[in-house]
Coordinates of C-alpha atoms and ligand atoms in Angstrom, one line a residue:
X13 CA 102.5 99.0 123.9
X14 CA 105.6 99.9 126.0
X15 CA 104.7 102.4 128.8
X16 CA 107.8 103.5 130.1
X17 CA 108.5 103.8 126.5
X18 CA 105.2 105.7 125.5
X19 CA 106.2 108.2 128.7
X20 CA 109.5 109.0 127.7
X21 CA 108.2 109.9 124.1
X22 CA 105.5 112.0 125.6
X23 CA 107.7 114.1 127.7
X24 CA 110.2 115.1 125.0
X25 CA 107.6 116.5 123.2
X26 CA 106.3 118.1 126.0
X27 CA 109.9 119.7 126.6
X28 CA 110.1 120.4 123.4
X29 CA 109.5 124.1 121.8
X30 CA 110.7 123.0 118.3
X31 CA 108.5 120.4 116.5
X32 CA 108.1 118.8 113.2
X33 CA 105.8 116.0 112.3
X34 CA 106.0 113.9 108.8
X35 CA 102.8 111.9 108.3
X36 CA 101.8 109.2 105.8
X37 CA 98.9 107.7 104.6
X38 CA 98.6 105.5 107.8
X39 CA 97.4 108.1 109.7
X40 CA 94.0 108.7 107.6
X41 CA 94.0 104.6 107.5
X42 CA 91.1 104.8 110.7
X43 CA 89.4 107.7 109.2
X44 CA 88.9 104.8 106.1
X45 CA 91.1 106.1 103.8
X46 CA 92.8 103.3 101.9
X47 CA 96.8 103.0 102.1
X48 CA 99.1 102.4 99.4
X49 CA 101.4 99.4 100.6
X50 CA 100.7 96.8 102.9
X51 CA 97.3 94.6 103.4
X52 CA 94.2 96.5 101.9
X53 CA 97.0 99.0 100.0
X54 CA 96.4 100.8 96.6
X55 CA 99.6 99.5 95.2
X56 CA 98.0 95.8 95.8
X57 CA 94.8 96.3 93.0
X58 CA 96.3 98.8 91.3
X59 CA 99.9 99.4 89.2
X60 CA 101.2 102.8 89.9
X61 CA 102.6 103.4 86.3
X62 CA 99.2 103.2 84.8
X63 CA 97.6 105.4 87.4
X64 CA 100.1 107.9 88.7
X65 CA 102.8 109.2 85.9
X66 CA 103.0 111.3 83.4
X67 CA 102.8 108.9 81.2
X68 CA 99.8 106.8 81.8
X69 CA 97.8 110.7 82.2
X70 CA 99.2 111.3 78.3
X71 CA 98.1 107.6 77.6
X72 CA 94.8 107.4 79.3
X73 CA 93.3 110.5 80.9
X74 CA 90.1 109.4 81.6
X75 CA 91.6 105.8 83.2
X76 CA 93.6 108.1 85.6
X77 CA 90.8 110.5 86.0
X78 CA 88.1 107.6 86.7
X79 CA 90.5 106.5 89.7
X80 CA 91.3 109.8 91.0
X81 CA 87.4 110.1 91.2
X82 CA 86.9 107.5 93.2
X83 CA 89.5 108.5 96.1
X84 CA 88.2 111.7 96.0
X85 CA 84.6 109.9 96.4
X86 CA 86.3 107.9 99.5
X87 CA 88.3 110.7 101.0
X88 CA 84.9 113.3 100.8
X89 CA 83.4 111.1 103.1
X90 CA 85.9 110.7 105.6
X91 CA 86.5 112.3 108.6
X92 CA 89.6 113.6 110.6
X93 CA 90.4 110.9 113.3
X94 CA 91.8 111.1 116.7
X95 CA 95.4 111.0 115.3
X96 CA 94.7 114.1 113.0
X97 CA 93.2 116.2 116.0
X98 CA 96.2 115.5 117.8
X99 CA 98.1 116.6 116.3
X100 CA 96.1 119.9 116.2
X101 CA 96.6 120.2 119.4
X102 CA 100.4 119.8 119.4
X103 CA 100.9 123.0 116.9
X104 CA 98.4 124.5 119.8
X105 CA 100.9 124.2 122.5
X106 CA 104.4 125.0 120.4
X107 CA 106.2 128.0 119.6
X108 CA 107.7 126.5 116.5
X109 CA 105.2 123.7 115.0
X110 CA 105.4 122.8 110.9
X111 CA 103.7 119.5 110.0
X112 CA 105.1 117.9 107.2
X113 CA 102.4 115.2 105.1
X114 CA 102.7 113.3 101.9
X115 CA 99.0 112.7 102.2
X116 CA 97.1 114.7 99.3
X117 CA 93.6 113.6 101.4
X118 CA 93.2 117.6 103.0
X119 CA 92.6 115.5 106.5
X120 CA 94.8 117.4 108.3
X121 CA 93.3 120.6 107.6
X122 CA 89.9 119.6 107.9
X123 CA 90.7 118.6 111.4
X124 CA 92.2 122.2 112.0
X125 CA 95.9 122.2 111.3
X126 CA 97.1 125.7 110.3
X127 CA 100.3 125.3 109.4
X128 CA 100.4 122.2 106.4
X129 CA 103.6 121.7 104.3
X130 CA 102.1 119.3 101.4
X131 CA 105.0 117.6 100.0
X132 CA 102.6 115.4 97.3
X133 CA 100.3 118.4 96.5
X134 CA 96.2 118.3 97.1
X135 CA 93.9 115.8 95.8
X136 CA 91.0 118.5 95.6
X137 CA 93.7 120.9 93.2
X138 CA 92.8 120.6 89.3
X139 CA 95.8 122.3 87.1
X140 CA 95.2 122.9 83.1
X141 CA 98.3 120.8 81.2
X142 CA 97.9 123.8 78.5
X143 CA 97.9 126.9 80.4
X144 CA 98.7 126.2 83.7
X145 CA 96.0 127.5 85.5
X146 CA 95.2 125.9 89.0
X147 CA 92.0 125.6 91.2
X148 CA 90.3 124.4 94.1
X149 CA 87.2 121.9 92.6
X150 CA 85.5 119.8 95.5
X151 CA 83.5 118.3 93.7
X152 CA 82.7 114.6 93.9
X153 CA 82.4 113.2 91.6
X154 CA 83.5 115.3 89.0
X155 CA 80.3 116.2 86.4
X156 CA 82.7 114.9 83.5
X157 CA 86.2 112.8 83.0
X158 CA 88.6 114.1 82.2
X159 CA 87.7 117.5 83.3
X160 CA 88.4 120.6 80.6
X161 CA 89.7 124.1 82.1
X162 CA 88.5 127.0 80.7
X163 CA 90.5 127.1 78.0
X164 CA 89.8 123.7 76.6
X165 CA 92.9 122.1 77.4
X166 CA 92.7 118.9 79.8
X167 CA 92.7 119.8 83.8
X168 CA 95.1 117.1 85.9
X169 CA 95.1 116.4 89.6
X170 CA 96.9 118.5 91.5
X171 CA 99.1 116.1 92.8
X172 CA 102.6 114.4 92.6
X173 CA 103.5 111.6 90.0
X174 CA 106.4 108.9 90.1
X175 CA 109.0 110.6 88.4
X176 CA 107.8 114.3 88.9
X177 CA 109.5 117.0 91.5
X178 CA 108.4 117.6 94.3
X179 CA 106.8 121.5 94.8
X180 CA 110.1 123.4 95.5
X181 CA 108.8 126.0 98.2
X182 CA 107.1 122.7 100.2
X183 CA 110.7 120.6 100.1
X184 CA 112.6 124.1 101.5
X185 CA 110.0 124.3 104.0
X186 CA 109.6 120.4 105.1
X187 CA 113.8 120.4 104.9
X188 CA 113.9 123.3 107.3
X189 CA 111.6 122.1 109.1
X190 CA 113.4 118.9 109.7
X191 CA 117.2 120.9 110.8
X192 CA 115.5 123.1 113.4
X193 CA 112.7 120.2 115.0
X194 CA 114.5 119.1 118.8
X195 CA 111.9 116.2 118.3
X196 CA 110.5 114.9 114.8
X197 CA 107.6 112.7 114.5
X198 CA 106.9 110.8 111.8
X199 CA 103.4 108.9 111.5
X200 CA 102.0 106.6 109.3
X201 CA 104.3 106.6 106.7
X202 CA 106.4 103.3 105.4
X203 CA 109.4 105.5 104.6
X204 CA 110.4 103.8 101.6
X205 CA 109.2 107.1 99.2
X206 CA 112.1 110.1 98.1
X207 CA 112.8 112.0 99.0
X208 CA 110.0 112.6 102.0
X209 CA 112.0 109.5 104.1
X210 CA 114.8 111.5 103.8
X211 CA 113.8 114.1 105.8
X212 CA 114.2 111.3 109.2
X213 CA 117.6 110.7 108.6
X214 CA 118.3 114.6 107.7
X215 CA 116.1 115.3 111.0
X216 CA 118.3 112.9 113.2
X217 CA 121.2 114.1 111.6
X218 CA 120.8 118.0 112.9
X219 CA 120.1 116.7 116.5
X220 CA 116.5 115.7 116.5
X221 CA 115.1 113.0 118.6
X222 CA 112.9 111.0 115.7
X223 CA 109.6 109.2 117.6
X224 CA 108.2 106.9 114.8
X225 CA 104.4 105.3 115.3
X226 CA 103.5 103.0 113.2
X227 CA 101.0 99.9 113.0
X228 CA 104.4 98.0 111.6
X229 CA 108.0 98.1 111.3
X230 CA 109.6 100.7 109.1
X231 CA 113.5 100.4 107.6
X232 CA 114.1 103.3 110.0
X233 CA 112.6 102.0 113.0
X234 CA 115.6 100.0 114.8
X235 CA 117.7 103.4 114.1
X236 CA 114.9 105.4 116.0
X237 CA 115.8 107.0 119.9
X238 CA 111.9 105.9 120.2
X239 CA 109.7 103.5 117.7
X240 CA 105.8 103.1 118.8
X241 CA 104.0 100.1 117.1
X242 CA 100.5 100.7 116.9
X243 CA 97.5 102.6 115.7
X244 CA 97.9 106.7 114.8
X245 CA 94.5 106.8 116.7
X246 CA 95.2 105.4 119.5
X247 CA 98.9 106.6 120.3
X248 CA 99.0 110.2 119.3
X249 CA 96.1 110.9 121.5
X250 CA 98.4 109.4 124.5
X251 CA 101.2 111.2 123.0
X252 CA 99.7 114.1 123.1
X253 CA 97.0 114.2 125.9
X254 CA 94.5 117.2 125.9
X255 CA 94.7 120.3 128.0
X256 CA 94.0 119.5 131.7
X257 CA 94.3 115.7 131.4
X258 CA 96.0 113.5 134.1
X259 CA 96.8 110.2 133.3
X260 CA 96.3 107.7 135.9
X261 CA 97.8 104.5 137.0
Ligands
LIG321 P1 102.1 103.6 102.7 O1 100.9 103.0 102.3 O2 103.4 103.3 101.9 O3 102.4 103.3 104.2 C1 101.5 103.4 105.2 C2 102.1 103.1 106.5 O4 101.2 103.3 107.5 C3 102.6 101.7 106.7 O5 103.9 101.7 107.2 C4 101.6 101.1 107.7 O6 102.3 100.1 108.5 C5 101.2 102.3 108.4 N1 99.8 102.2 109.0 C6 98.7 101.7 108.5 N2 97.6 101.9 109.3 C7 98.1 102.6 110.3 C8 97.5 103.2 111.5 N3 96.2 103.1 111.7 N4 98.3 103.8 112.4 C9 99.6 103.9 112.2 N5 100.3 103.4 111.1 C10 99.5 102.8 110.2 O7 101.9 105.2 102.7 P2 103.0 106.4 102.6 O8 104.2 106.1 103.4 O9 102.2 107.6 102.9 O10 103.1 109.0 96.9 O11 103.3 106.4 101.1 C11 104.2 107.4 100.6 C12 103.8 107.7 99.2 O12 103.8 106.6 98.4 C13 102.5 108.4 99.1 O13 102.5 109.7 99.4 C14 102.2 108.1 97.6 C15 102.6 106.7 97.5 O14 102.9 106.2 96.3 C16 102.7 109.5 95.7 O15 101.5 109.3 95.3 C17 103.7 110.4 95.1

């Protein structure tokens, strides 16, 4: 890891009263939640059309159900890392905080995030495909696949598919979010998903110094006033060092 690199980064967020963060999966990757690309990834074992459209939930409920029970089996027994808690501390400190996450996992705001713009929805939301109706069920696993609602018709994650749109009041938020942040940080994420990797671009384009960490290069990184290549875990917390520490040497 650069140091004088690492310092620079840390102090424009310190000066900084406007922040946005945009996280992806990588940051839940030390609290054992698996990724999608990339060694170990979701996308290596498993096809995304037959899992996460539309169409393979029309074709195969109880395939996409059986899979969506198992994350939810993972994610319920993981626990917020050092790069989640963080990044708690961060919306502590600024007048103007929104963090931005494709992640459906609920880490963030079991680590104690307040303000969560969820750009991919919530892996612990069930919505009915009949009437619409949407709940909170933490339950894992579920008692039966596919889950029924109330009134019979078949319940879906509450999550975002290939080929869906994203929730319309989360993209206003995340795009505002993105013109007004004097430093963005995106964590985690391999930027190669729509439009959430747009928001670094849009971000840099209003006047936002972008900080990227990353265990790996990104296609934004070598465009970046500042790209950090390691673990979530390990740089946030020296990004973002808590209350009353003093670094030394
Ligand atoms: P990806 O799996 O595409 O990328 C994870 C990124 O995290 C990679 O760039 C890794 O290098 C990095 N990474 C892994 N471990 C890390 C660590 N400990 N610290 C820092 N970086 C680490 O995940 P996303 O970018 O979140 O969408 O994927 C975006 C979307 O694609 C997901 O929301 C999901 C998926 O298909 C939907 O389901 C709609």
């Amino acid at each position: 890891m650069n140091g004088a690199l690492l310092e620079k980064a840390r102090q424009w967020l310190e000066a900084a009263r406007s922040v946005a963060a945009l996280t992806g999966a990588g940051i839940s990757a030390e609290s054992g939640v698996p990724t999608f690309r990339g060694p170990g990834g979701l996308w290596r074992r498993y096809r995304p059309e037959e899992l996460a459209t539309p169409e393979a939930f029309r074709r195969d409920p109880r395939l996409v159900w059986e899979w969506y029970d198992w994350r939810r089996q993972r994610i319920a027994q993981a626990r917020p890392n050092a790069g989640h808690e963080a990044l708690v501390r961060l919306e502590a400190t600024k007048p103007r905080f929104t963090l931005i996450t494709q992640n459906v996992d609920g880490l963030h705001e079991r680590a104690g995030s307040r303000r969560v713009v969820k750009l991919h929805g919530d892996i612990w939301m069930v919505r009915c495909v009949v009437c619409g109706r949407e709940r909170r069920d933490e339950r894992a696993p579920l008692p039966e696949l596919p889950p029924r609602c109330e009134c019979g018709g078949l319940l879906r994650p509450g999550v975002v598919w290939f080929g869906e749109a994203l929730p319309p009041a989360a993209w206003e938020q995340a795009e505002e979010a993105a013109r007004q942040a004097e430093v963005f940080l995106v964590v985690g994420t391999s930027a190669v998903v729509y439009p959430a990797a747009g928001l670094i671009p849009l971000a840099q384009a209003s006047g936002a110094r972008v900080i990227e960490v990353n265990a790996e290069q990104t296609p934004y990184s070598s465009r970046l006033d500042c790209s950090l290549r390691g673990l979530a875990g390990e740089i946030l917390p020296a990004l973002i060092p808590p209350a009353g520490y003093r670094q030394t040497g």
